[in-house]
Amino acid sequence: MNDGTAGAEAVSLYESHRKVYPREVAGRFARLRTLAAFGLLGIFYGLPWLQWNGRQAVLFDLPARKFHLFGLTLWPQDFLYLSWLLILAALTLFFVTAVAGRVWCGYACPQTVWTEAFLGLERLVEGDRPQRLKLDKAPWTGDWLARKSLKQFLWISFAALTGFSFVAFFTPARELASGVVNLQLGGWETFWILFYGFATYGNAGFLREQVCKYMCPYARFQSAMFDHDTLIVSYDPGRGEPRGARKRSVDPKAVGLGDCVDCTICVQVCPTGIDIRKGLQYECIACAACVDACDDVMARVGYQPGLISYATERELRGEKTHYFRPRVLVYGGLLLALGIGFVISLSLRQPIGLDILRDRNALYRVLPDGAVENVYSLRILNKDDRAHRYVIETQPVGVFQVDADPVLVNAGEVLAVPARIRVAPGDVDDAPRDLRISVRVADTPGLVASHATRFFVPKQEDDDDEDED
Amino acid sequence: MDPRTEDEYPAARRWPPQLRVAAAVGWSSFLAACLGTMLAFAALDPQVIIDGVEGGEPGAAPWWLTPTGIYTLGFFLFWLIAVAAGVLTALLTRGPQADGDEH
């Protein structure tokens, strides 16, 4: 705000918000962007319907507190993996940003993708940029009303579908769909469909580039990952300036002009409404719409393409780009190490979990025959996709007798099992105070989970000097 | 900005400062609330709250007190707290120096 344009800024701050009308653009980056948008939207709307082993392939089943990701089921106990995954995602973003700039913003960010989709619907109904500009200035005729209503209808339907699809990641999609059809949707599901739908409508229909400019934290801190070797969308001022209109037959050098014909099409296509010729700006989401547009103009006037291009600052200065630099190596190394660690850890993850709670009412019970009994409540978690029988055991063996039958736990369920563990009268004095309780999967050798706990006996004199740990 | 594009195509769809602050607070607190909700409910099973309210009588809880309801209320509670922190930060950093910069 203190960049010397304070005067101009002060005026524009209070002017009414005027709308950006991005001009349609064709070219290789536009094709890539469309492809990415279709792919990502396809995943978002299609994934909830994909089945895997008889259940929804990707379902973050919050009420049941388990996340299904294809063959993998994650539990609250696996929270580490989720955090790990988020860290991996963040590191990937850092790495990609350091190498290729803001490709995330230009091609994959939901804000960009849904804005493209909403713009597409807008174009479908209201026409291309000049037509939209004209329509918005036109009086409210029947045609105006018809076009605006149709656009709103399409937008709202698309937003509602988006809200539905979002909730379908958390509630089984088929149940949700039948709930919608039969008007028997739960209150909270309805709320979230409307909430997410409304957020989509507002963000993609109206806020658009404002989200990137004023709300997105990544837009602000991505510059910290940039250096002279990062790919950015850049205008080559050495070649373009001085800009100016000219007749096609005129040799620009003869009249002292650069290659920029100042057609302003690069500005017209920009979804965030900036002029790339002013240099790199934080509003630039690196979508390369201006690259396509400018290449097209250059071809028409018979100049070389690439006046605006994906290039590093070093390239623009005529130097060679360094790909293997400390920043890239550090991000890349961390990413690789954490990624490999994640895969190894996930593949070694045992599909069994055990929690032990002591009986809160009594530390121990002395049985009529003098034996001492402690009661534990075991929570056996079967994270596997099929049912297993679990055998309860103790370490050390011998002294402790377990009074609990093997139990059957169904796939993906938690079973609370009381386990009575006894020490015979003669062994009470010598029984160790620390023990491990373990559950062993009867049909899978080596699959076992155990938990350390304490065994309490009636207080004895020689216990006094024992330290509690 | 080129006068031709400025006229029919204003690059700067600028927001007044108050709106910018509101948007920044709203969105950053939303992100914080997502994180907070994830952490809190990884440790806390909402069923515990429902069981506590029902006190051994299944069905005694009001209709909105479902796991999804508790996740939702928890999320909005986190959001509210984060918004409060953001609004306070905005208020406290709006010192005379900043005002001087703006005008």
XYZ file of C-alpha atoms in Angstrom:
572
model
C 0.000 0.000 0.000
C 3.001 2.260 0.400
C 4.424 1.833 -3.027
C 4.210 5.356 -4.282
C 0.814 4.891 -5.873
C -0.929 5.928 -2.689
C -2.784 8.705 -4.433
C -4.204 6.531 -7.158
C -4.847 3.813 -4.615
C -6.771 6.120 -2.345
C -9.154 6.929 -5.158
C -9.588 3.393 -6.432
C -10.082 1.984 -2.947
C -13.491 3.485 -2.724
C -14.674 3.087 -6.257
C -17.376 0.537 -6.723
C -16.121 -2.938 -7.513
C -16.066 -3.442 -11.180
C -16.246 -6.841 -12.668
C -13.506 -8.632 -14.592
C -14.708 -10.034 -17.896
C -11.993 -12.467 -18.930
C -11.803 -12.851 -22.673
C -11.852 -16.384 -23.971
C -8.478 -17.705 -25.012
C -7.295 -20.656 -27.061
C -3.880 -22.239 -27.116
C -1.773 -24.949 -25.585
C -1.973 -23.690 -22.004
C -5.702 -23.086 -22.323
C -6.088 -26.700 -23.485
C -3.993 -27.889 -20.556
C -6.106 -25.823 -18.181
C -9.347 -27.193 -19.588
C -7.986 -30.710 -19.383
C -6.960 -30.201 -15.760
C -10.329 -28.679 -14.913
C -12.261 -31.558 -16.472
C -10.015 -34.117 -14.813
C -10.269 -32.568 -11.361
C -13.997 -31.888 -11.571
C -14.478 -35.429 -12.850
C -12.661 -36.762 -9.800
C -14.652 -34.563 -7.450
C -18.069 -35.450 -8.858
C -17.281 -39.046 -9.781
C -15.258 -40.366 -6.868
C -18.151 -40.659 -4.384
C -19.840 -43.089 -6.791
C -16.884 -45.388 -7.174
C -17.238 -48.677 -5.309
C -14.462 -50.765 -3.826
C -15.014 -54.207 -2.263
C -18.712 -53.522 -1.892
C -18.418 -50.121 -0.270
C -17.763 -46.562 -1.313
C -14.129 -46.361 -2.400
C -13.429 -42.984 -0.831
C -15.544 -42.182 2.184
C -14.580 -40.044 5.152
C -17.164 -41.636 7.381
C -17.171 -39.112 10.207
C -20.129 -40.532 12.188
C -18.449 -43.956 12.236
C -15.033 -42.326 12.699
C -13.218 -44.157 9.951
C -11.802 -43.021 6.651
C -11.992 -45.422 3.711
C -9.447 -44.823 0.970
C -9.831 -47.677 -1.482
C -8.362 -50.714 0.304
C -7.161 -48.704 3.260
C -9.200 -47.877 6.344
C -7.854 -45.188 8.629
C -8.999 -44.739 12.223
C -8.678 -41.884 14.682
C -5.671 -43.826 15.987
C -4.102 -43.371 12.552
C -4.277 -39.610 12.816
C -0.515 -39.553 12.362
C -0.933 -40.714 8.767
C -3.379 -37.955 8.028
C -1.026 -35.314 9.430
C 1.817 -36.935 7.551
C -0.195 -36.779 4.353
C -0.937 -33.090 4.912
C 2.765 -32.376 5.483
C 3.590 -34.268 2.281
C 1.004 -32.207 0.410
C 2.469 -28.962 1.751
C 6.010 -30.011 0.850
C 4.894 -30.999 -2.643
C 3.422 -27.536 -3.016
C 6.694 -25.938 -1.848
C 8.737 -28.093 -4.194
C 6.545 -27.451 -7.206
C 6.445 -23.752 -6.418
C 10.231 -23.523 -6.216
C 10.627 -25.271 -9.569
C 7.662 -24.200 -11.625
C 6.075 -21.278 -9.815
C 2.383 -21.069 -9.209
C 1.192 -23.946 -11.361
C -1.036 -24.970 -8.467
C -2.881 -21.648 -8.732
C -3.199 -21.716 -12.488
C -4.287 -25.295 -13.006
C -5.282 -27.176 -9.877
C -6.595 -24.822 -7.204
C -10.315 -25.417 -6.600
C -10.840 -21.660 -6.719
C -9.410 -21.552 -10.260
C -11.117 -24.730 -11.423
C -14.589 -23.758 -10.219
C -14.161 -20.209 -11.444
C -13.350 -21.647 -14.890
C -16.437 -23.829 -14.689
C -18.691 -20.939 -13.683
C -17.122 -18.736 -16.362
C -17.786 -21.500 -18.865
C -21.471 -21.513 -17.935
C -21.501 -17.723 -18.113
C -19.981 -17.806 -21.615
C -22.493 -20.421 -22.673
C -25.427 -18.203 -21.770
C -24.130 -14.651 -22.120
C -21.624 -15.064 -24.905
C -18.014 -13.967 -25.170
C -16.386 -10.970 -23.518
C -17.748 -8.137 -25.703
C -21.232 -9.639 -25.549
C -21.063 -9.933 -21.766
C -19.820 -6.366 -21.433
C -22.655 -5.189 -23.634
C -25.245 -7.250 -21.808
C -24.239 -5.828 -18.442
C -24.604 -2.295 -19.790
C -27.871 -3.068 -21.546
C -31.292 -2.097 -20.195
C -33.287 -4.803 -18.438
C -35.109 -6.165 -21.418
C -36.711 -9.565 -21.828
C -33.533 -10.953 -23.373
C -31.477 -9.591 -20.496
C -33.801 -11.191 -17.974
C -33.886 -14.500 -19.833
C -30.107 -14.733 -20.091
C -29.461 -13.668 -16.521
C -32.109 -16.069 -15.154
C -30.766 -18.967 -17.182
C -27.240 -18.247 -16.003
C -28.359 -18.090 -12.383
C -30.317 -21.303 -12.806
C -27.245 -23.089 -14.203
C -24.972 -21.630 -11.542
C -27.287 -22.547 -8.680
C -27.827 -26.082 -10.018
C -24.104 -26.570 -10.462
C -23.426 -25.194 -6.974
C -26.066 -27.500 -5.479
C -24.509 -30.466 -7.245
C -21.149 -29.403 -5.853
C -22.574 -29.195 -2.322
C -24.108 -32.624 -2.740
C -20.868 -34.103 -4.015
C -18.938 -32.576 -1.120
C -21.263 -34.101 1.468
C -21.117 -37.419 -0.428
C -17.490 -37.703 0.631
C -18.651 -37.793 4.257
C -22.001 -39.568 4.017
C -22.473 -42.595 1.754
C -23.359 -41.157 -1.651
C -26.130 -43.629 -2.431
C -27.931 -43.048 0.856
C -27.532 -39.325 0.365
C -28.938 -39.483 -3.161
C -31.947 -41.496 -2.059
C -32.403 -39.020 0.799
C -32.499 -36.170 -1.687
C -34.875 -37.970 -4.040
C -37.254 -39.001 -1.254
C -36.939 -35.664 0.540
C -35.737 -37.453 3.651
C -32.428 -35.766 4.084
C -31.025 -35.321 7.595
C -30.928 -31.783 8.942
C -27.160 -31.534 9.080
C -26.645 -33.070 5.645
C -29.072 -30.511 4.224
C -27.229 -27.748 6.033
C -23.843 -28.799 4.617
C -25.118 -29.231 1.071
C -26.563 -25.729 1.206
C -23.526 -24.267 2.971
C -20.999 -25.744 0.572
C -23.215 -25.010 -2.407
C -23.558 -21.406 -1.319
C -19.803 -21.107 -0.759
C -19.164 -22.470 -4.268
C -21.710 -20.104 -5.794
C -20.223 -17.113 -4.002
C -16.569 -17.998 -4.554
C -16.752 -19.112 -8.181
C -19.605 -16.889 -9.335
C -18.751 -13.619 -7.655
C -15.581 -13.463 -5.576
C -13.417 -15.176 -8.194
C -9.996 -13.496 -8.408
C -10.696 -11.548 -5.200
C -10.140 -14.765 -3.262
C -6.636 -15.027 -4.721
C -5.912 -11.351 -4.190
C -7.251 -10.736 -0.726
C -7.885 -14.057 0.960
C -5.377 -16.640 -0.161
C -2.402 -17.039 2.188
C -0.447 -19.037 -0.407
C -0.573 -16.104 -2.815
C 1.251 -14.050 -0.211
C 3.910 -16.443 0.981
C 4.684 -18.205 -2.291
C 7.181 -15.446 -3.092
C 9.338 -16.860 -0.280
C 9.795 -20.007 -2.375
C 10.653 -18.099 -5.527
C 14.121 -17.334 -6.756
C 15.741 -16.324 -10.035
C 15.415 -19.886 -11.331
C 11.692 -20.288 -10.744
C 9.432 -20.453 -13.757
C 7.148 -17.439 -13.870
C 4.901 -15.970 -16.494
C 6.906 -13.061 -17.736
C 6.872 -10.403 -20.385
C 10.171 -9.714 -22.079
C 10.432 -5.925 -21.881
C 13.757 -5.907 -23.707
C 12.012 -7.282 -26.744
C 8.585 -5.705 -26.343
C 9.384 -2.124 -25.434
C 8.759 0.534 -26.529
C 5.283 -0.810 -27.181
C 2.886 0.732 -29.609
C 0.430 0.181 -32.422
C 1.850 0.011 -35.909
C 0.819 -0.912 -39.394
C 1.630 -4.470 -40.308
C 3.822 -3.353 -43.189
C 5.992 -1.169 -40.975
C 9.282 -2.496 -39.672
C 9.098 -1.819 -35.926
C 12.810 -1.069 -35.668
C 12.506 1.629 -38.301
C 9.931 3.499 -36.223
C 11.678 2.753 -32.941
C 9.146 0.263 -31.583
C 9.534 -3.073 -29.825
C 7.522 -6.196 -30.567
C 4.589 -5.367 -28.277
C 1.793 -4.083 -30.478
C -0.075 -2.925 -27.374
C -3.263 -4.731 -28.306
C -4.010 -5.237 -24.565
C -5.348 -8.707 -25.251
C -3.001 -10.067 -22.568
C -4.846 -7.863 -20.104
C -8.259 -8.787 -21.436
C -7.744 -12.520 -21.011
C -6.335 -12.247 -17.485
C -8.687 -13.804 -14.946
C -7.216 -11.639 -12.185
C -7.248 -8.546 -14.353
C -3.587 -7.567 -14.213
C -1.212 -6.291 -16.852
C 1.665 -8.766 -17.016
C 3.747 -6.188 -18.853
C 4.200 -4.406 -15.533
C 6.275 -7.343 -14.313
C 5.580 -10.113 -11.828
C 2.696 -9.275 -9.516
C 1.352 -11.270 -6.611
C -2.056 -11.351 -8.292
C -0.655 -13.458 -11.144
C -1.871 -17.028 -10.763
C 0.398 -18.273 -13.566
C -2.469 -19.589 -15.670
C -0.605 -18.536 -18.845
C -3.756 -17.248 -20.540
C -1.711 -14.191 -21.568
C 1.005 -16.463 -23.004
C -1.517 -18.141 -25.298
C -3.121 -14.840 -26.206
C 0.147 -13.087 -26.993
C 1.535 -16.008 -29.005
C -1.625 -15.875 -31.085
C -1.210 -12.148 -31.724
C 2.496 -12.532 -32.513
C 1.644 -15.219 -35.083
C -0.936 -12.948 -36.681
C 1.426 -10.019 -37.042
C 4.200 -12.317 -38.159
C 6.530 -11.979 -35.139
C 8.213 -14.726 -33.131
C 6.122 -16.173 -30.282
C 7.279 -15.955 -26.679
C 7.037 -12.234 -25.983
C 5.130 -13.371 -22.920
C 6.256 -16.816 -21.798
C 6.926 -19.160 -18.956
C 10.502 -18.263 -18.193
C 12.833 -17.826 -15.282
C 14.297 -14.469 -14.428
C 17.683 -15.877 -15.318
C 16.463 -16.888 -18.774
C 15.143 -13.390 -19.342
C 18.591 -12.058 -18.543
C 19.967 -14.446 -21.132
C 21.557 -16.788 -18.580
C 21.074 -20.486 -17.978
C 18.536 -21.702 -15.419
C 19.953 -23.701 -12.502
C 17.663 -26.602 -11.815
C 19.660 -28.267 -9.062
C 19.981 -25.562 -6.489
C 19.927 -25.851 -2.684
C 16.288 -24.852 -2.341
C 15.103 -27.464 -4.806
C 17.390 -30.123 -3.376
C 16.225 -29.473 0.181
C 12.516 -29.498 -0.686
C 13.000 -32.474 -2.989
C 15.093 -34.431 -0.479
C 12.624 -33.833 2.336
C 9.735 -34.770 0.101
C 11.412 -37.965 -1.023
C 12.425 -38.988 2.515
C 9.007 -38.287 4.005
C 7.260 -39.923 1.054
C 9.294 -43.110 1.322
C 8.842 -43.105 5.091
C 5.106 -42.738 4.648
C 4.832 -45.666 2.252
C 7.022 -47.899 4.434
C 5.191 -46.969 7.600
C 1.817 -47.516 5.962
C 2.830 -50.907 4.597
C 4.131 -51.979 8.012
C 1.001 -50.745 9.748
C -0.677 -53.551 11.637
C -4.405 -53.886 11.115
C -4.968 -54.323 14.813
C -5.310 -51.879 17.655
C -5.559 -52.290 21.393
C -6.472 -49.923 24.197
C -6.546 -50.951 27.826
C -8.604 -49.315 30.510
C -8.409 -50.434 34.117
C -11.564 -51.075 36.071
C -12.004 -47.754 37.833
C -13.994 -49.083 40.777
C -11.516 -51.520 42.229
C -7.788 -51.812 41.761
C -7.876 -55.482 42.729
C -10.136 -58.095 44.181
C -9.126 -60.869 46.549
C -11.018 -64.020 45.700
C -12.253 -66.421 48.406
C -9.364 -68.798 47.731
C -6.802 -66.038 48.239
C -6.083 -65.424 44.544
C -5.864 -61.760 43.451
C -7.776 -60.596 40.428
C -7.472 -57.375 38.381
C -10.104 -56.503 35.819
C -9.175 -54.696 32.629
C -11.364 -53.429 29.890
C -9.788 -54.120 26.512
C -10.843 -52.318 23.388
C -9.846 -54.447 20.443
C -9.820 -52.669 17.130
C -9.965 -54.698 13.950
C -8.689 -52.353 11.238
C -8.685 -55.142 8.674
C -11.219 -55.733 5.934
C -12.303 -59.114 7.346
C -13.314 -60.538 10.725
C -10.683 -62.055 13.009
C -10.632 -64.078 16.209
C -8.411 -62.616 18.897
C -6.694 -64.485 21.748
C -5.909 -62.540 24.894
C -2.570 -63.285 26.536
C -0.157 -61.810 29.051
C 3.579 -61.401 29.344
C 5.231 -62.725 31.379
C 3.384 -65.985 30.978
C 3.021 -68.433 33.817
C 2.173 -66.264 36.799
C -0.852 -64.577 35.267
C -3.942 -66.504 34.345
C -6.240 -64.935 31.819
C -9.937 -65.516 32.211
C -11.216 -64.477 28.811
C -12.280 -66.514 25.813
C -11.024 -65.728 22.331
C -13.267 -63.091 20.820
C -14.468 -62.470 17.311
C -14.246 -58.875 16.064
C -15.873 -57.997 12.774
C -14.113 -56.113 10.010
C -13.585 -52.494 10.895
C -15.132 -52.743 14.339
C -14.129 -52.059 17.905
C -15.084 -54.528 20.608
C -14.875 -53.856 24.325
C -13.910 -57.024 26.171
C -13.528 -57.394 29.935
C -10.442 -59.422 30.812
C -9.996 -60.849 34.304
C -6.403 -61.582 35.095
C -5.610 -63.636 38.160
C -2.594 -64.568 40.197
C -2.798 -67.730 42.243
C -2.564 -67.372 46.084
C 0.947 -68.776 46.233
C 2.276 -66.447 43.539
C 0.842 -63.171 44.851
C 3.990 -62.106 46.708
C 6.292 -62.815 43.799
C 4.084 -61.662 40.992
C 5.613 -58.821 38.938
C 3.763 -55.527 39.155
C 4.220 -54.722 35.486
C 2.705 -56.809 32.793
C 1.834 -56.591 29.148
C -1.539 -57.633 27.888
C -1.578 -58.656 24.294
C -4.131 -59.748 21.768
C -3.005 -62.129 19.107
C -4.835 -62.708 15.849
C -5.550 -66.428 15.910
C -5.476 -66.975 12.147
C -2.526 -64.749 11.272
C 0.768 -65.695 12.897
C 2.815 -62.756 14.071
C -0.063 -60.305 14.158
C -0.236 -59.089 17.704
C -0.839 -55.875 19.622
C 0.170 -55.378 23.207
C -0.064 -52.769 25.889
C 1.856 -52.324 29.127
C -0.181 -51.993 32.291
C 0.049 -52.555 36.030
C -1.115 -55.407 38.208
C -2.193 -54.407 41.700
C -2.127 -56.621 44.759
C -3.075 -55.868 48.384
C -0.555 -53.487 49.917
C 2.443 -55.135 51.539
C 5.257 -53.707 53.651
C 7.978 -54.443 51.117
C 6.038 -52.479 48.472
C 6.832 -49.177 50.124
C 10.216 -48.655 48.570
C 8.975 -49.454 45.097
C 8.861 -46.519 42.760
C 5.823 -45.811 40.708
C 6.752 -45.047 37.144
C -3.054 0.837 -16.825
C -3.813 1.396 -20.446
C -6.685 3.874 -20.781
C -8.511 1.616 -23.243
C -8.549 -1.336 -20.913
C -9.112 0.892 -17.886
C -12.242 2.243 -19.494
C -13.980 -0.939 -20.454
C -11.946 -3.438 -18.552
C -10.790 -2.320 -15.154
C -8.040 -4.546 -13.898
C -8.456 -3.286 -10.406
C -11.607 -4.548 -8.873
C -10.411 -3.262 -5.571
C -11.957 -3.762 -2.205
C -12.085 -1.138 0.505
C -9.668 -1.871 3.374
C -12.405 -2.896 5.820
C -13.660 -5.521 3.411
C -10.126 -6.780 2.816
C -9.593 -7.193 6.554
C -12.954 -8.932 6.927
C -12.147 -11.324 4.084
C -8.654 -12.048 5.395
C -9.941 -12.656 8.917
C -12.827 -14.773 7.689
C -10.746 -16.981 5.459
C -7.673 -17.436 7.646
C -9.874 -18.245 10.627
C -11.747 -20.736 8.439
C -8.465 -22.530 7.727
C -7.559 -22.441 11.422
C -10.994 -23.841 12.296
C -10.502 -26.739 9.857
C -7.229 -27.619 11.541
C -8.653 -27.204 15.032
C -11.691 -29.354 14.230
C -9.486 -32.102 12.824
C -7.202 -32.142 15.856
C -9.990 -31.933 18.408
C -12.167 -34.644 16.919
C -9.261 -36.954 16.268
C -9.028 -37.142 20.059
C -12.690 -36.714 20.995
C -15.450 -39.046 19.870
C -18.687 -37.032 19.676
C -20.570 -40.150 20.731
C -19.143 -39.562 24.227
C -20.976 -36.235 24.376
C -24.191 -37.803 23.105
C -23.946 -40.614 25.655
C -23.351 -38.035 28.358
C -26.445 -36.037 27.379
C -28.607 -39.117 27.052
C -27.460 -40.450 30.400
C -28.214 -44.047 29.555
C -31.517 -43.332 27.820
C -31.001 -43.871 24.114
C -32.954 -41.374 22.084
C -33.086 -38.801 24.886
C -30.775 -36.399 23.032
C -32.397 -33.749 20.838
C -32.556 -34.494 17.110
C -29.694 -32.179 16.241
C -27.315 -33.834 18.679
C -25.830 -36.366 16.276
C -22.139 -36.977 15.559
C -22.456 -34.854 12.412
C -24.181 -32.148 14.431
C -21.412 -32.107 17.002
C -18.729 -31.977 14.300
C -20.604 -29.084 12.716
C -21.092 -27.154 15.948
C -17.477 -27.840 16.900
C -16.291 -26.494 13.571
C -18.322 -23.318 13.857
C -17.210 -22.854 17.456
C -13.587 -23.061 16.342
C -14.332 -20.650 13.520
C -15.952 -18.203 15.908
C -12.982 -18.319 18.285
C -10.521 -17.846 15.429
C -12.573 -14.965 14.021
C -12.527 -13.327 17.440
C -8.734 -13.609 17.538
C -8.479 -12.232 13.991
C -10.793 -9.306 14.693
C -8.835 -8.447 17.840
C -5.560 -8.642 15.918
C -6.980 -6.346 13.258
C -8.180 -3.903 15.906
C -4.931 -3.890 17.839
C -2.700 -3.496 14.805
C -4.736 -0.579 13.508
C -2.468 1.894 15.227
C -1.984 5.583 14.418
C 0.998 4.679 12.208
C -1.122 2.414 10.039
C -3.809 5.072 9.790
C -1.189 7.557 8.717
C -0.090 5.194 5.977
C -3.551 4.816 4.652
C -4.459 8.448 4.349
